[in-house]
PDB file of C-alpha atoms in Angstrom:
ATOM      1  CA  UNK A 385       3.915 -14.585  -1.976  1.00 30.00           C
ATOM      2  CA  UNK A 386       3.609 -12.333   1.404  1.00 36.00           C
ATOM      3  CA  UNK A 387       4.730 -11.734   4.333  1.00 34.00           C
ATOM      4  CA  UNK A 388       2.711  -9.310   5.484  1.00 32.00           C
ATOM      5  CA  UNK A 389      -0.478  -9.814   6.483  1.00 34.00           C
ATOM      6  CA  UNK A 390      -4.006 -11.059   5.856  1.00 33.00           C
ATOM      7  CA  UNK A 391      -5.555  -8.689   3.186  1.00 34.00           C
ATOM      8  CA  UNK A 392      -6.806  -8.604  -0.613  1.00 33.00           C
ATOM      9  CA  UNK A 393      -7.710  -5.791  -2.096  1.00 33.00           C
ATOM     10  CA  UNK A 394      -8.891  -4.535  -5.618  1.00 30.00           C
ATOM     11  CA  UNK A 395      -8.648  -1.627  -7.484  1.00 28.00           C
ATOM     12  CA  UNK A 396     -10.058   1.447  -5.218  1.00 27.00           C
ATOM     13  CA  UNK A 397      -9.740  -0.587  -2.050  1.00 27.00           C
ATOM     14  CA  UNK A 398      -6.124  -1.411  -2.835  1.00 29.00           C
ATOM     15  CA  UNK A 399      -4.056  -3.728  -0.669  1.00 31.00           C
ATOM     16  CA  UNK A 400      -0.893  -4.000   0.597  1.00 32.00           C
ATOM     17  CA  UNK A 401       2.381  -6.378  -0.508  1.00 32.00           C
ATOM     18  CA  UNK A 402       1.341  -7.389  -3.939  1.00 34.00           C
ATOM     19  CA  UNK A 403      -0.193  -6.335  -7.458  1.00 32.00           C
ATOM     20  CA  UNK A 404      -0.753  -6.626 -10.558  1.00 31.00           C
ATOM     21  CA  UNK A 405      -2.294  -3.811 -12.994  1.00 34.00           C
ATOM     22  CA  UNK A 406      -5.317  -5.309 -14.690  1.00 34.00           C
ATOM     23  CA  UNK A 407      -7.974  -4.390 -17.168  1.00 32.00           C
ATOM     24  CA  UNK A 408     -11.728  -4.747 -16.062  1.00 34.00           C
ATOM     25  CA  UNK A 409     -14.608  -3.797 -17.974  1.00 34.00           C
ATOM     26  CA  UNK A 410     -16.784  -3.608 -14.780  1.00 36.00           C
ATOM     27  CA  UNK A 411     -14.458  -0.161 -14.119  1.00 37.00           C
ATOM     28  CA  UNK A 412     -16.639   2.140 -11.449  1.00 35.00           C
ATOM     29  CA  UNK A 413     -16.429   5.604 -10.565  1.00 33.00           C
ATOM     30  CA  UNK A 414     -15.244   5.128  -6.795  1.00 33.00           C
ATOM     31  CA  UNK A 415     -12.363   3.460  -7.984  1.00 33.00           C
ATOM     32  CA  UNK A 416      -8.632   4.695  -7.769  1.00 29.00           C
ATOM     33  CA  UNK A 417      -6.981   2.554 -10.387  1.00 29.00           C
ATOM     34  CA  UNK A 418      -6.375  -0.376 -11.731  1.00 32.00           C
ATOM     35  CA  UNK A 419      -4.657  -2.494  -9.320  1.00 34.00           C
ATOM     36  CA  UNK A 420      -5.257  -6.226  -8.236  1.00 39.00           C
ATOM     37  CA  UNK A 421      -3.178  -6.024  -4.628  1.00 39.00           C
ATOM     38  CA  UNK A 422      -2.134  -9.854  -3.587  1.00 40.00           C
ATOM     39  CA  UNK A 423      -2.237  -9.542   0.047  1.00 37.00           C
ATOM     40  CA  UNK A 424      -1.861 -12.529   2.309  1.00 36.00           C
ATOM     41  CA  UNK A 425       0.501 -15.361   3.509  1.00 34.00           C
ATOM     42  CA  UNK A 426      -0.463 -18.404   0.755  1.00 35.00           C
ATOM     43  CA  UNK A 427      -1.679 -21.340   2.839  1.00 34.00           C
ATOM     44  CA  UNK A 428       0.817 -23.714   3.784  1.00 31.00           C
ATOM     45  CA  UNK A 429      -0.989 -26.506   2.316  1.00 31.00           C
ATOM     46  CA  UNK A 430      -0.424 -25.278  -1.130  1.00 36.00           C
ATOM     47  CA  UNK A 431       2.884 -24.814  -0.739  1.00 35.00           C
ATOM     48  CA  UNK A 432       5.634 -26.437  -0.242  1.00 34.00           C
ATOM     49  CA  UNK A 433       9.255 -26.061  -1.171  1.00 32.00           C
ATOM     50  CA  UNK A 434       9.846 -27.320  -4.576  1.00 29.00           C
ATOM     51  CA  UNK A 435      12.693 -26.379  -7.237  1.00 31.00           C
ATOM     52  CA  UNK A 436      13.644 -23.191  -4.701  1.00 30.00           C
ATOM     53  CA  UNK A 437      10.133 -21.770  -5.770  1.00 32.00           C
ATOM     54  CA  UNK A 438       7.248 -21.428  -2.886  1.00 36.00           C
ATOM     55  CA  UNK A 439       4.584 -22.889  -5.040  1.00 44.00           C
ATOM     56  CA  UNK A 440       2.763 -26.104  -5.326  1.00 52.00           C
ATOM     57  CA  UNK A 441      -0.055 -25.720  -7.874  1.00 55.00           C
ATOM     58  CA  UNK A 442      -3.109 -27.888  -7.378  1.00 58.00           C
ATOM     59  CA  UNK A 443      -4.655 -30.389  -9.696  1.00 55.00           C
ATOM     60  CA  UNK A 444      -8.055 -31.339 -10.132  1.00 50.00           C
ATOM     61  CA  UNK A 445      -7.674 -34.356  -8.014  1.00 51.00           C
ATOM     62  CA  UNK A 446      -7.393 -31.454  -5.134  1.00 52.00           C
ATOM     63  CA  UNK A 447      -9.937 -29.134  -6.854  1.00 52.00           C
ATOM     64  CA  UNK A 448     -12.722 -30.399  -4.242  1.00 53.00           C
ATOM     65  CA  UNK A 449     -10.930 -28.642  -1.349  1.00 55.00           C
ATOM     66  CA  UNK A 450     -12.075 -24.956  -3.129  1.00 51.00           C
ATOM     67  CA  UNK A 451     -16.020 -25.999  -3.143  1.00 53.00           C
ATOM     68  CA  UNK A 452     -18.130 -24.399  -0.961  1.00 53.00           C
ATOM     69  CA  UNK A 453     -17.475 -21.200  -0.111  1.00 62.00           C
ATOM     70  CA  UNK A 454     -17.593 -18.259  -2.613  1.00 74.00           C
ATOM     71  CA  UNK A 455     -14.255 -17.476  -4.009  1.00 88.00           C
ATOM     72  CA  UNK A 456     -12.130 -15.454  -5.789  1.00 92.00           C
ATOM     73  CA  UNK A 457      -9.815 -17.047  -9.114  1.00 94.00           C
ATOM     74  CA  UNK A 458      -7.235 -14.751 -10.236  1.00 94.00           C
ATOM     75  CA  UNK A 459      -6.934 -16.740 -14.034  1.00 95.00           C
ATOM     76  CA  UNK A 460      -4.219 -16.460 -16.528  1.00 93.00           C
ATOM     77  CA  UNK A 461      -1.435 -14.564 -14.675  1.00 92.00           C
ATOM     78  CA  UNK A 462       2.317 -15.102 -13.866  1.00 91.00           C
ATOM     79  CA  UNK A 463       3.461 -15.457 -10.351  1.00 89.00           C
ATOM     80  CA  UNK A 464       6.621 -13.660  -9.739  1.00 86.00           C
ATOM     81  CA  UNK A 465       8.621 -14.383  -6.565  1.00 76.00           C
ATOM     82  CA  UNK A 466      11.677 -15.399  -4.664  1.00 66.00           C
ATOM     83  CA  UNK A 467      12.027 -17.293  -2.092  1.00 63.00           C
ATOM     84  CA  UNK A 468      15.464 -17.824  -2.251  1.00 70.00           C
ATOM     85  CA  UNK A 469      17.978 -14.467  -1.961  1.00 74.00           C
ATOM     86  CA  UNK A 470      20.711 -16.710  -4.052  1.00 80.00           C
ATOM     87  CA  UNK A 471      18.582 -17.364  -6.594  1.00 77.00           C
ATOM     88  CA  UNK A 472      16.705 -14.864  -9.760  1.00 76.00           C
ATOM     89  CA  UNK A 473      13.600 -13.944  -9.715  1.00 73.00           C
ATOM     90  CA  UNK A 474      11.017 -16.776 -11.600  1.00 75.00           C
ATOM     91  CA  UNK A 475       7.839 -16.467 -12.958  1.00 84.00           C
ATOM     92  CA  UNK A 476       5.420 -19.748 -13.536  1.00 87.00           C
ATOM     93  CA  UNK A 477       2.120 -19.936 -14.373  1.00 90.00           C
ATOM     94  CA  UNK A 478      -0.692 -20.753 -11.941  1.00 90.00           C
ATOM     95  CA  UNK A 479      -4.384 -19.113 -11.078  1.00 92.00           C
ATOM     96  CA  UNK A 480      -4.690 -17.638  -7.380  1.00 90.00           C
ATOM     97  CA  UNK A 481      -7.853 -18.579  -5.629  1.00 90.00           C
ATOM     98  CA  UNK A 482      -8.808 -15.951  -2.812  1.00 88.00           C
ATOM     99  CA  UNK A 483     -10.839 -17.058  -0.023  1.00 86.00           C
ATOM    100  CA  UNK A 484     -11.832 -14.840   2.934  1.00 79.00           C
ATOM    101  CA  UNK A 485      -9.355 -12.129   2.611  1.00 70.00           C
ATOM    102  CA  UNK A 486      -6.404 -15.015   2.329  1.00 75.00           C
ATOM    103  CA  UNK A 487      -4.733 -16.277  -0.394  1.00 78.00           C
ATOM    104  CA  UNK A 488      -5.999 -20.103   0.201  1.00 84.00           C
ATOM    105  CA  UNK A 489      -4.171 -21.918  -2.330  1.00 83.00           C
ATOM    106  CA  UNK A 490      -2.358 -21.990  -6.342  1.00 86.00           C
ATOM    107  CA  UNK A 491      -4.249 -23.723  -9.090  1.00 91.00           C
ATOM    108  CA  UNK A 492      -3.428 -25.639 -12.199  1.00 91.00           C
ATOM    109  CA  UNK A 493      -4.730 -22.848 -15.476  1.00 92.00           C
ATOM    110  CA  UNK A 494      -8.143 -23.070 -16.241  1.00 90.00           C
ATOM    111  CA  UNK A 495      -8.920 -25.227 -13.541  1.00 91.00           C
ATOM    112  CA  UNK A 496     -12.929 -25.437 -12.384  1.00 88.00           C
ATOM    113  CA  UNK A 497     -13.461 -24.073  -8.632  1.00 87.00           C
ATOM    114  CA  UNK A 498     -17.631 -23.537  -8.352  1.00 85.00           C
ATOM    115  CA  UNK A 499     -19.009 -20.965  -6.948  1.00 83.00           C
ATOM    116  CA  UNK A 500     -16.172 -18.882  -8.061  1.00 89.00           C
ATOM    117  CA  UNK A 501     -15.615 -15.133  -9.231  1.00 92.00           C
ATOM    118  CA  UNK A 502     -13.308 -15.052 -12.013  1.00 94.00           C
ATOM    119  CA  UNK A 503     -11.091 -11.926 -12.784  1.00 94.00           C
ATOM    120  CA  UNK A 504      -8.794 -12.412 -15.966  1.00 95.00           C
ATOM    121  CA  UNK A 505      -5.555 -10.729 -15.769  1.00 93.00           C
ATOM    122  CA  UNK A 506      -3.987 -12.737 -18.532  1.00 92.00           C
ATOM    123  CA  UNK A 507      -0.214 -11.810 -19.854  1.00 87.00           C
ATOM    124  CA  UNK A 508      -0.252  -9.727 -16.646  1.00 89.00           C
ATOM    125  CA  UNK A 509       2.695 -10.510 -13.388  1.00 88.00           C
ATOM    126  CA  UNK A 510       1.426 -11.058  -9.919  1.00 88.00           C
ATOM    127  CA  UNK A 511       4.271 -10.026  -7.768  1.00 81.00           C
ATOM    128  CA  UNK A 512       4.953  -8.623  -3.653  1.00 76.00           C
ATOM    129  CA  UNK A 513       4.042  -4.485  -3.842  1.00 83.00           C
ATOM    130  CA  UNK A 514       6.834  -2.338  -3.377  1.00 91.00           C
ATOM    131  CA  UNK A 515       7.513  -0.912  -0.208  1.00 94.00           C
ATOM    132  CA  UNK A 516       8.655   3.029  -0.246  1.00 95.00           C
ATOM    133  CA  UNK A 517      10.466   3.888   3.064  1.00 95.00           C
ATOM    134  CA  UNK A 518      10.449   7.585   2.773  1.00 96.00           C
ATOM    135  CA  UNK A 519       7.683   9.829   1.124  1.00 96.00           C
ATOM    136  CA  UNK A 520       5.875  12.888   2.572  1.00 96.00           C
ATOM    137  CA  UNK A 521       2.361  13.026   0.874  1.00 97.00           C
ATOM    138  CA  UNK A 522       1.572  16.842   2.063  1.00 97.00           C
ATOM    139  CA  UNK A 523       4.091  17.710  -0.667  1.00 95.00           C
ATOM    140  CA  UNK A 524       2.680  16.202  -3.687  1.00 95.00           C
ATOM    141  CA  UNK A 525       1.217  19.104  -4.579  1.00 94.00           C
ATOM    142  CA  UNK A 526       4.260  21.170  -4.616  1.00 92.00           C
ATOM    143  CA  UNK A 527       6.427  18.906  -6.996  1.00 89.00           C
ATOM    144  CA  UNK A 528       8.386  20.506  -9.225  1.00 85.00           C
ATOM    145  CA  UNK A 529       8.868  24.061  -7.212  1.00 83.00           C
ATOM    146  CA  UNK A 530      11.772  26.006  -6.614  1.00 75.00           C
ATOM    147  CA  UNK A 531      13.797  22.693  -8.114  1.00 80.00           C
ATOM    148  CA  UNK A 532      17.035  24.969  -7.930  1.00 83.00           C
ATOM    149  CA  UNK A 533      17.395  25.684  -5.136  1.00 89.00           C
ATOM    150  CA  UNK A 534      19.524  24.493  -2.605  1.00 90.00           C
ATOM    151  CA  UNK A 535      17.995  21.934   0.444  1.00 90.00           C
ATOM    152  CA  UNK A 536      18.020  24.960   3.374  1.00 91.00           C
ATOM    153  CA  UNK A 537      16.745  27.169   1.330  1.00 91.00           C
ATOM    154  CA  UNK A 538      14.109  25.296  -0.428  1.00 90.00           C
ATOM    155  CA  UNK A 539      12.932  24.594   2.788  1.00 91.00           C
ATOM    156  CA  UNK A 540      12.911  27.820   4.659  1.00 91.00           C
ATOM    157  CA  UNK A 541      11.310  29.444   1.509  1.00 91.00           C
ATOM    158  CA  UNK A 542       9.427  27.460   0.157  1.00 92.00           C
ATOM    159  CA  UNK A 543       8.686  23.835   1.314  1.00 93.00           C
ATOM    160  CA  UNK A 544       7.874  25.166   5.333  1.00 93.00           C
ATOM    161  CA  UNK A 545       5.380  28.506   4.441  1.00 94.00           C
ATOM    162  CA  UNK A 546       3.707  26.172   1.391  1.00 94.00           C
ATOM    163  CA  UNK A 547       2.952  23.236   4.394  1.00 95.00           C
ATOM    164  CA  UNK A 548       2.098  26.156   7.097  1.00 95.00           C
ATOM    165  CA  UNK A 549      -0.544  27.207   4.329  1.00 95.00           C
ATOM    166  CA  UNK A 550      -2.438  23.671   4.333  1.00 96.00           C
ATOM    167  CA  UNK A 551      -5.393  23.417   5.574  1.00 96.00           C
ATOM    168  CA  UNK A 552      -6.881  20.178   6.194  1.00 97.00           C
ATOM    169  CA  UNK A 553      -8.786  19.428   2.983  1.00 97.00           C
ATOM    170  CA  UNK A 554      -5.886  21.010   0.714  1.00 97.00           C
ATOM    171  CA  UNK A 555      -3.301  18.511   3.183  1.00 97.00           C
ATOM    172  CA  UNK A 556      -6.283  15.553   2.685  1.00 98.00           C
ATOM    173  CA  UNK A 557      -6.207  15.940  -1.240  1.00 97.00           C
ATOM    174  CA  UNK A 558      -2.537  16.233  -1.233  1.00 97.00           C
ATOM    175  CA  UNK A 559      -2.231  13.012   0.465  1.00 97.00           C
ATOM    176  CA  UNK A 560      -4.628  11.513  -1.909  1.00 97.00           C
ATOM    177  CA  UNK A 561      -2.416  12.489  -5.071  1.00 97.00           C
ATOM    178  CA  UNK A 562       0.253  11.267  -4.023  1.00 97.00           C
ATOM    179  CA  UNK A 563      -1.257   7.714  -2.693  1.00 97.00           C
ATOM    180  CA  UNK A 564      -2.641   7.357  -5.958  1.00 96.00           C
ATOM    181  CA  UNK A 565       0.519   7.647  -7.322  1.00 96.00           C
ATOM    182  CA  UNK A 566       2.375   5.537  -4.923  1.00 96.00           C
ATOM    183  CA  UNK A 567      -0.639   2.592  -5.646  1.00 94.00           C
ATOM    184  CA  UNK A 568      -0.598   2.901  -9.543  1.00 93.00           C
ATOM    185  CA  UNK A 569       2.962   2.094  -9.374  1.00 91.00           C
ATOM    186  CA  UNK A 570       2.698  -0.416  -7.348  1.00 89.00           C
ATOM    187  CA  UNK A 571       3.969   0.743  -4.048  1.00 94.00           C
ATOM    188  CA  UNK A 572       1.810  -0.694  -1.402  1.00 91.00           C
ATOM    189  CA  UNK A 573       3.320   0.161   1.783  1.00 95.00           C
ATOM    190  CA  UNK A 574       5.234   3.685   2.949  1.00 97.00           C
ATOM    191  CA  UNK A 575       6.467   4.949   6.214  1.00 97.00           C
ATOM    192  CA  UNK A 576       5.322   8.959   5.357  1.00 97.00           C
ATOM    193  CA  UNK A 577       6.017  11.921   7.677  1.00 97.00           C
ATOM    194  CA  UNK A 578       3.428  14.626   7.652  1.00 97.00           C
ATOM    195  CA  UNK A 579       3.940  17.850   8.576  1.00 96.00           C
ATOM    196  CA  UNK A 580       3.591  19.999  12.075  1.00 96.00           C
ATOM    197  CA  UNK A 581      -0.207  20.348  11.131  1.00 96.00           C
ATOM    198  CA  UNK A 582      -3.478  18.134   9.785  1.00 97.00           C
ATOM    199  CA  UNK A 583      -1.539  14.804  10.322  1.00 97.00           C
ATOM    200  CA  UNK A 584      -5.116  13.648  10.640  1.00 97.00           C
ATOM    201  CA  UNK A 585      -5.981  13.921   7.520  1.00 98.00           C
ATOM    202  CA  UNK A 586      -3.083  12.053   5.842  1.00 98.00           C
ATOM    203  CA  UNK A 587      -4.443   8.986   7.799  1.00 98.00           C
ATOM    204  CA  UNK A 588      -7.939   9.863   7.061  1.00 97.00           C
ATOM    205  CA  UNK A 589      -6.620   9.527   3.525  1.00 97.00           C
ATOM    206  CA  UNK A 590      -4.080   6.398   3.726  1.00 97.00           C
ATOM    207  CA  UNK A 591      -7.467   4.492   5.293  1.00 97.00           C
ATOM    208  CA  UNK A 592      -9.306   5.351   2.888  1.00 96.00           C
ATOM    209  CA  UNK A 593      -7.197   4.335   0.162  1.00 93.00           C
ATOM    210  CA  UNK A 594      -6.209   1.209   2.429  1.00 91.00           C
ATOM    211  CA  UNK A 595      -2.453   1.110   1.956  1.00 94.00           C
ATOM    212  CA  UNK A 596      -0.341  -0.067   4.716  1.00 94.00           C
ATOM    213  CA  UNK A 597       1.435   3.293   5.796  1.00 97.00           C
ATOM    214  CA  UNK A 598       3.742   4.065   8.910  1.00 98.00           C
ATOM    215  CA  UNK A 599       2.842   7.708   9.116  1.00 98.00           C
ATOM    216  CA  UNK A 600       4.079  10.141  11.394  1.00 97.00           C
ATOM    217  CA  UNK A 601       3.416  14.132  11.940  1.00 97.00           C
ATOM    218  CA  UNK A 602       6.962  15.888  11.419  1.00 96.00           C
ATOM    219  CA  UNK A 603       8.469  17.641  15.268  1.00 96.00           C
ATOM    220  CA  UNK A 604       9.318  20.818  14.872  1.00 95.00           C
ATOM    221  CA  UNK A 605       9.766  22.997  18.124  1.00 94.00           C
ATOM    222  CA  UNK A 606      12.406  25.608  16.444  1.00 93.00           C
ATOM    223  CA  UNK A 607      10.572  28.952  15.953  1.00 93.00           C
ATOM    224  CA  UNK A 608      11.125  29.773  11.888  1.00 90.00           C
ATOM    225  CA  UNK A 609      10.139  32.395  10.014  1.00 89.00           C
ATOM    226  CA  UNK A 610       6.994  30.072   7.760  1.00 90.00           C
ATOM    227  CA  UNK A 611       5.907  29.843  11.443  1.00 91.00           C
ATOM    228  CA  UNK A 612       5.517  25.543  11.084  1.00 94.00           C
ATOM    229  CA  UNK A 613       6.521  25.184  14.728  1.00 94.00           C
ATOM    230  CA  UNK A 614       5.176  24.329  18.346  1.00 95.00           C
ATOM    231  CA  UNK A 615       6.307  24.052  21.963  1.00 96.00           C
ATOM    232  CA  UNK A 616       8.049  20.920  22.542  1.00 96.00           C
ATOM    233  CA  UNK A 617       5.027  19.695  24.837  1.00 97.00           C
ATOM    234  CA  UNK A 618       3.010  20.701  21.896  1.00 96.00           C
ATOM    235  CA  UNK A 619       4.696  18.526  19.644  1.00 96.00           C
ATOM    236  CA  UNK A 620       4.751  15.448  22.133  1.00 96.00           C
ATOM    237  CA  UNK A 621       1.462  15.677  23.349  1.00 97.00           C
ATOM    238  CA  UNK A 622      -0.432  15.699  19.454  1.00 97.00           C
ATOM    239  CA  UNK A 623       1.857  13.161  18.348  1.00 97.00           C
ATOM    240  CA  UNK A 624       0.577  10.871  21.360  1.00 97.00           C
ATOM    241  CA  UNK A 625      -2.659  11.662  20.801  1.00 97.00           C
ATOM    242  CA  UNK A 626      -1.836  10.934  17.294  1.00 97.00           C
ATOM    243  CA  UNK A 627      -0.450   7.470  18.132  1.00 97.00           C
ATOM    244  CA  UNK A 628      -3.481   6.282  20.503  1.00 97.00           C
ATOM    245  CA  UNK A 629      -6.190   6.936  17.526  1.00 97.00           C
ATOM    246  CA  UNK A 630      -4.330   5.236  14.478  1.00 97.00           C
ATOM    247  CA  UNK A 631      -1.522   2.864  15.796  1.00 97.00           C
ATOM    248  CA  UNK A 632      -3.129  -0.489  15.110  1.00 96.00           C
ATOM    249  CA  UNK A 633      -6.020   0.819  12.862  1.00 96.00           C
ATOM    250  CA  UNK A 634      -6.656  -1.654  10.180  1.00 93.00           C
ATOM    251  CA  UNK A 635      -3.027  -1.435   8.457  1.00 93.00           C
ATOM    252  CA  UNK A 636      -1.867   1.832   9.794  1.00 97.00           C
ATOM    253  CA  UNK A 637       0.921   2.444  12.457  1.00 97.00           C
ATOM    254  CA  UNK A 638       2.072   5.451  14.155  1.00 98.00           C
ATOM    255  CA  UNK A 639       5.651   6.019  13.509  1.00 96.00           C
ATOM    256  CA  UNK A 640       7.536   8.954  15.636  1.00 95.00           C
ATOM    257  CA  UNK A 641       9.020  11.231  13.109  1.00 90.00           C
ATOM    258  CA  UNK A 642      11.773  14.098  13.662  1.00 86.00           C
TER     259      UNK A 642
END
């Protein structure tokens, strides 16, 4: 179901590489939205190759191997994936059970794991998160400006002196909105470049809302007149200083960006 890495996620902790939007009635405050985030490599135990689909679901006569441990049963969905790049996409029915951050194995509907936390997502998909390989969150809150006009000059007159006017909290809340966005619809991993200024707080926000993001502050060192520029050692030096706090922070990366 993933490639990606160890990690599940729900709703206002949000994952990375897999979702499914689900109803709860247990909805609090501090949550984002409504997002179960599949997250992790399934344990090879469960699955083998079988009919082209990565899946094996388990019986009861294997239902002993989830006692113990407190666990996590995803019950009633439809697992969507391909593991084959010849073949369409095919759904089947099976619940997930979660264990320690991993997906740990599929299970026959309905079957009885003890000890386990149920969430229904019934008639819902369970499917990888989309990945979106260019977005720049310190602009979310200038959608829809100056639409007309052409790139350069949306840019020069509007894009550049709206980013020079950030501050960090305006740049933090920015990069909020448009991670919300980004998780709501399912997109659970971005490579994102920032602007000259506050790159901090776009990764303040991305761990936070604990998507995987490649995030990188933009490198400008050509004077303009919005005055979003700095010396070329300027620009190197903050982006490396950049780079040694968040590359390799929980599921953040540093990513050099032009």
């Amino acid at each position: 179901l993933d490639r990606w890495g160890p990690h599940f996620n729900i709703c206002g902790w949000l994952g990375r590489n897999g979702y499914t939007k689900a109803r709860r009635e247990d909805q609090r405050e501090d949550k984002l939205c409504r997002l179960i985030a599949i997250c992790a490599p399934v344990h090879p135990f469960s699955c083998p190759q079988r009919q082209g689909i990565l899946h094996h679901v388990c019986g009861a006569n294997e239902s002993a191997r989830y006692a113990g441990e407190m666990k996590t049963i995803l019950r009633g969905g439809t697992i969507i994936t391909q593991t084959d790049p010849t073949r369409p996409y095919r759904g089947f029915a099976a619940d997930v059970c979660i264990q320690n951050g991993c997906i740990d194995g599929l299970l026959e509907p309905g079957l009885a794991v003890p000890d386990s936390v149920d969430i229904q997502v019934s008639g819902l998909w369970l499917l990888p998160g989309f990945v979106q390989a260019h977005t720049h969150l310190v602009q979310a809150l200038f959608r829809g400006m100056a639409d007309d006009l052409a790139l350069m000059d949306w840019l020069r007159q509007r894009i550049w002196p709206l980013e020079a006017a950030h501050d960090e909290e305006s740049t933090y809340w920015s990069a909020r909105l448009g991670l919300t966005e980004l998780l709501l619809g399912g997109t659970t991993g971005i490579l994102d470049m920032a602007s000259v200024r506050h790159t901090d707080s776009v990764f303040r926000a991305a761990e936070e809302c604990g998507i995987r993001a490649h995030i990188g502050k933009a490198m400008m060192d050509r004077p303009n007149d919005a005055g979003l520029s700095e010396s070329t050692d300027q620009s190197l030096t903050s982006a490396i200083e950049l780079r040694d706090h968040w590359h390799g922070k929980g599921r953040l990366r540093y990513a050099f960006a032009p």
